[in-house]
Amino acid sequence: MSILSWNCHGLGTPWAFRFLKEIVLQKRPDFIFLSEILCKQVTVEKFQQAVNFEGKIVETQGHSGGIALLWRFQNEVTLRTFNKNHIDVFVKNKAGDEFRLTGVYGEPDRQKRKEAWDMIRMLSSINTGPWCLIGDMNNVLSQADKQGGRPYPQWLIQGFRDVIEDCSLTDLDLDGYPFTWERGAGTVDWIEVRLDRALVSTSFLNIFPNIKLINLEVSTSDHCPIQLEIHKASIVIQKRVFRFENAWLREPMCQKIVEDVWSSGASVSFYAKIKECSEILSSWGREITGSFKNRINQCKKTIKLLKGRRDSNSIAVLKEE
């Protein structure tokens, strides 16, 4: 399962439409969150049909802003809330996974940034389960998230940090190129910033510990798409295979175990006897082979002791001579 997020800066352009379609066909995400779609709903519906996704939620803002969430199977998503800056849904898929997914488009106006932070706090207050937020947050968490230009205002960094701490969220590391937005590429005014990210709750990490956030690094927009790959923790049960140890042949008890099992009741099948014999030998053999290391260590100590005595005797003989 995976989630693709991209600030496409205009889905209505032919190159953005084709690029996103190609990315979806290659990466096969289950959910797509788009921000700054800058188009009417009919364009999103056209794209939805092109990639064969069943579900969608679109919040258009004319030719400015606008967000959309698309998903592969209609009945796996239940809408909770949405506005121009977020789409919040509950996911329950065929595999039995249940979690809350929120696509976020952070407020671009710095003077309104506190409103966006309070929105996340509000969403957190009604959260009761595993939660993932993904999108263009329009925020950074440190000066290391920015390269070029003036330092990022510290009050914005601290404000966003406070939100993450207040909501008990974890900012996921980004695999690949560390920045997701750029301006003035190749010039002296080149600026790069990591604005796109994913935040998850502790309960989300407990259910999906094997998650990876990837910067796809190619784009027709000033933002690179990011993809969150989600995998459940897998419990591998290794079936113990019986193996006869040649070292057991030196032990008299080995032959006795085999004889006792083989002389058991005539009604017991051949395969049942083999199974019983292997189980008993395995249990008994663990004690025998398990003591090999101790035996070896003891032998080494004895050899060392004898060697020490020999050297002492040699020295005594030399002194006498």
XYZ file of C-alpha atoms in Angstrom:
321
model
C 0.000 0.000 0.000
C 1.285 3.496 -0.776
C 0.266 7.154 -0.800
C 1.444 9.632 -3.438
C 1.444 13.349 -2.619
C 2.245 16.175 -5.027
C 1.837 19.925 -5.272
C 1.280 19.786 -9.021
C 0.924 23.580 -9.510
C -1.767 23.097 -12.096
C -3.230 19.727 -13.098
C -4.880 21.343 -16.116
C -1.628 21.689 -18.031
C -1.011 18.840 -20.523
C 2.517 18.172 -19.256
C 1.412 17.916 -15.590
C -1.497 15.646 -16.544
C 0.745 13.297 -18.565
C 3.519 13.338 -15.954
C 1.175 12.412 -13.099
C -0.491 9.700 -15.135
C 2.912 8.158 -15.900
C 3.978 8.311 -12.237
C 0.751 6.601 -11.133
C 1.159 3.850 -13.731
C 4.754 3.252 -12.612
C 4.429 3.571 -8.833
C 0.871 2.240 -8.492
C -0.189 4.201 -5.389
C -3.474 3.407 -3.654
C -4.082 7.050 -2.707
C -3.168 10.322 -4.437
C -3.258 13.675 -2.655
C -2.870 16.742 -4.880
C -2.533 20.387 -3.894
C -2.601 23.568 -6.001
C -4.575 21.777 -8.694
C -5.565 25.191 -10.160
C -8.370 23.643 -12.206
C -12.052 22.774 -12.216
C -13.451 19.511 -10.894
C -14.035 18.183 -14.406
C -10.265 18.069 -14.990
C -9.773 15.976 -11.836
C -12.583 13.662 -12.957
C -10.898 13.256 -16.334
C -7.642 12.291 -14.616
C -9.521 9.933 -12.273
C -10.899 8.066 -15.277
C -7.469 8.010 -16.961
C -5.894 6.154 -14.005
C -9.008 4.088 -13.216
C -9.471 5.279 -9.623
C -12.950 4.851 -8.173
C -13.027 7.469 -5.393
C -12.332 11.193 -5.235
C -12.870 14.315 -3.143
C -12.165 17.688 -4.734
C -12.087 21.148 -3.181
C -11.609 23.667 -5.990
C -10.567 27.294 -5.566
C -11.012 28.460 -9.139
C -7.637 29.227 -10.678
C -5.874 29.483 -7.304
C -5.145 26.669 -4.880
C -7.469 23.711 -4.766
C -6.845 20.199 -3.411
C -7.972 16.686 -4.294
C -7.758 13.179 -2.868
C -8.214 10.157 -5.118
C -8.231 6.493 -4.147
C -8.314 3.195 -5.976
C -11.373 1.470 -4.459
C -14.493 3.486 -3.650
C -15.744 1.567 -0.590
C -12.422 1.725 1.300
C -12.687 5.408 2.277
C -15.110 7.370 4.457
C -14.976 11.172 4.419
C -14.686 12.944 7.757
C -13.971 16.648 7.080
C -12.444 18.854 4.398
C -11.792 22.477 3.490
C -9.378 24.397 1.265
C -6.374 23.222 3.340
C -7.133 19.595 4.170
C -9.058 16.441 3.339
C -9.533 14.075 6.271
C -10.768 10.510 5.671
C -10.993 7.130 7.396
C -9.506 4.164 5.525
C -10.520 0.541 5.902
C -9.216 -1.686 3.130
C -9.693 -5.300 2.089
C -6.526 -6.352 3.926
C -8.124 -5.260 7.208
C -5.964 -2.151 7.652
C -7.723 0.725 9.430
C -6.262 4.202 9.793
C -6.954 7.870 9.379
C -5.463 9.720 6.405
C -5.289 13.504 6.136
C -3.997 15.300 3.068
C -2.652 18.710 4.113
C -1.933 21.839 2.101
C -0.195 24.244 4.478
C -1.201 27.883 4.434
C 1.179 29.705 2.011
C 0.520 33.070 3.705
C 2.888 33.256 6.681
C 0.552 35.617 8.500
C -2.128 32.903 8.428
C 0.225 30.065 9.319
C -1.062 29.897 12.907
C -4.555 29.133 11.558
C -3.144 26.118 9.704
C -1.353 24.922 12.832
C -4.532 25.250 14.880
C -6.357 23.236 12.204
C -3.916 20.331 12.732
C -4.388 20.611 16.499
C -8.155 20.520 16.011
C -7.910 17.435 13.812
C -5.647 15.808 16.397
C -8.186 16.395 19.156
C -10.751 14.201 17.375
C -8.269 11.492 16.420
C -8.809 8.138 18.083
C -6.601 5.800 16.090
C -3.606 5.431 13.763
C -3.149 8.695 11.857
C -1.081 9.807 8.869
C -0.828 13.363 7.525
C 0.865 13.967 4.192
C 1.251 16.865 1.782
C 2.846 20.241 1.134
C 3.008 21.505 4.723
C 4.595 24.847 3.718
C 6.708 24.544 6.891
C 10.198 23.462 7.872
C 11.510 21.976 11.109
C 15.075 23.299 11.025
C 17.432 25.495 9.034
C 18.797 22.265 7.504
C 15.480 21.956 5.624
C 16.465 25.010 3.550
C 19.395 25.733 1.240
C 20.077 29.146 -0.259
C 18.478 32.490 0.431
C 17.891 33.999 3.848
C 17.550 31.858 6.981
C 14.026 30.651 7.658
C 12.270 32.707 10.388
C 12.796 30.969 13.716
C 9.252 31.699 14.913
C 7.897 29.663 11.979
C 10.233 26.759 12.724
C 9.348 26.741 16.419
C 5.641 27.120 15.720
C 5.587 24.053 13.496
C 7.696 22.085 15.985
C 5.207 22.936 18.728
C 2.340 21.594 16.602
C 4.101 18.274 16.026
C 4.924 17.964 19.726
C 1.433 18.958 20.885
C -0.126 16.351 18.578
C 2.439 13.636 19.456
C 3.381 13.170 15.798
C 6.575 11.888 14.200
C 8.107 13.559 11.156
C 9.263 10.794 8.802
C 12.756 10.883 7.321
C 12.883 11.483 3.574
C 14.754 8.997 1.402
C 16.521 10.503 -1.598
C 17.175 14.178 -2.317
C 16.577 16.197 0.896
C 14.628 19.081 -0.699
C 11.214 18.944 -2.401
C 10.726 22.546 -3.638
C 13.007 24.869 -5.564
C 13.146 28.311 -7.135
C 15.747 29.883 -9.396
C 17.477 26.621 -10.288
C 20.944 27.135 -11.778
C 21.158 30.787 -10.753
C 22.851 32.587 -7.863
C 19.394 32.953 -6.306
C 18.735 29.195 -6.287
C 16.692 28.223 -3.214
C 15.720 24.685 -2.189
C 13.433 23.774 0.699
C 11.845 20.628 2.080
C 8.177 21.631 2.297
C 6.568 18.260 1.522
C 6.501 15.693 4.303
C 4.536 13.023 6.153
C 3.649 13.020 9.857
C 2.392 9.932 11.666
C 1.083 9.053 15.115
C 2.748 6.524 17.413
C -0.132 4.083 16.943
C 0.346 4.307 13.162
C 4.029 3.421 13.551
C 3.130 0.506 15.815
C 0.894 -1.005 13.127
C 3.092 -0.049 10.168
C 6.704 0.013 11.411
C 8.108 -0.740 7.948
C 7.268 2.545 6.244
C 9.408 4.591 3.899
C 8.930 8.146 2.608
C 10.581 8.625 -0.788
C 11.371 11.766 -2.775
C 10.620 10.825 -6.393
C 12.920 13.707 -7.442
C 11.387 14.357 -10.888
C 8.643 16.849 -11.589
C 6.967 19.269 -13.995
C 6.134 21.446 -10.988
C 8.341 23.401 -8.583
C 7.572 20.608 -6.101
C 8.732 16.983 -6.344
C 6.172 14.257 -5.637
C 6.698 12.188 -2.502
C 5.488 8.632 -1.955
C 4.820 6.939 1.361
C 5.218 3.172 1.166
C 3.361 1.372 3.954
C 3.984 -2.201 5.036
C 2.666 -4.115 8.007
C 5.067 -5.809 10.385
C 5.484 -9.369 9.197
C 5.870 -12.236 11.637
C 7.943 -14.992 10.111
C 7.439 -18.370 11.718
C 10.326 -20.605 10.876
C 9.474 -24.270 10.743
C 12.159 -26.329 12.439
C 13.572 -28.993 10.115
C 14.894 -32.175 11.688
C 18.543 -32.902 10.951
C 20.381 -35.934 12.297
C 23.761 -35.048 13.795
C 26.598 -37.512 13.201
C 27.987 -36.591 16.610
C 24.998 -38.346 18.206
C 26.344 -41.727 17.003
C 29.059 -41.503 19.650
C 26.394 -41.392 22.360
C 24.996 -44.795 23.531
C 21.657 -43.156 24.332
C 21.054 -42.388 20.648
C 20.823 -46.053 19.666
C 18.587 -46.758 22.701
C 16.119 -44.007 21.656
C 15.845 -45.341 18.106
C 15.365 -48.942 19.303
C 12.660 -47.961 21.819
C 10.665 -45.990 19.245
C 10.983 -48.662 16.549
C 9.908 -51.466 18.894
C 6.746 -49.610 19.870
C 3.288 -50.922 19.029
C 2.808 -52.668 15.696
C -0.271 -50.536 14.983
C 1.837 -47.389 14.752
C 2.536 -46.456 11.130
C 5.999 -46.211 9.626
C 5.711 -42.424 9.131
C 4.402 -41.934 12.672
C 7.448 -43.742 14.053
C 9.794 -41.567 11.997
C 8.056 -38.438 13.269
C 8.162 -39.576 16.911
C 11.805 -40.617 16.586
C 12.812 -37.255 15.102
C 10.959 -35.321 17.820
C 12.597 -37.262 20.663
C 16.042 -37.105 19.074
C 15.673 -33.365 18.482
C 14.777 -32.729 22.116
C 17.525 -35.019 23.442
C 20.068 -33.857 20.880
C 19.765 -30.178 21.834
C 21.200 -31.050 25.243
C 24.004 -33.140 23.749
C 25.097 -30.765 20.970
C 24.380 -27.774 23.165
C 27.065 -28.948 25.576
C 29.744 -29.179 22.864
C 30.795 -25.585 23.396
C 31.155 -26.138 27.124
C 33.125 -29.330 26.494
C 35.447 -27.518 24.082
C 36.016 -24.702 26.549
C 36.749 -27.215 29.292
C 39.219 -29.027 27.047
C 40.945 -25.740 26.261
C 41.292 -25.004 29.975
C 42.720 -28.485 30.608
C 45.200 -28.116 27.747
C 46.232 -24.697 29.000
C 46.686 -26.085 32.519
C 48.740 -29.069 31.302
C 50.796 -26.800 29.080
C 51.506 -24.556 32.048
C 52.626 -27.522 34.141
C 54.837 -28.785 31.323
C 56.489 -25.413 30.939
C 57.030 -25.259 34.705
C 58.592 -28.709 34.728
C 60.846 -27.778 31.819
C 62.052 -24.704 33.641
C 62.716 -26.752 36.800
C 64.771 -29.287 34.829
C 66.820 -26.547 33.224
C 67.558 -25.051 36.624
C 68.740 -28.416 37.942
C 71.082 -28.818 34.989
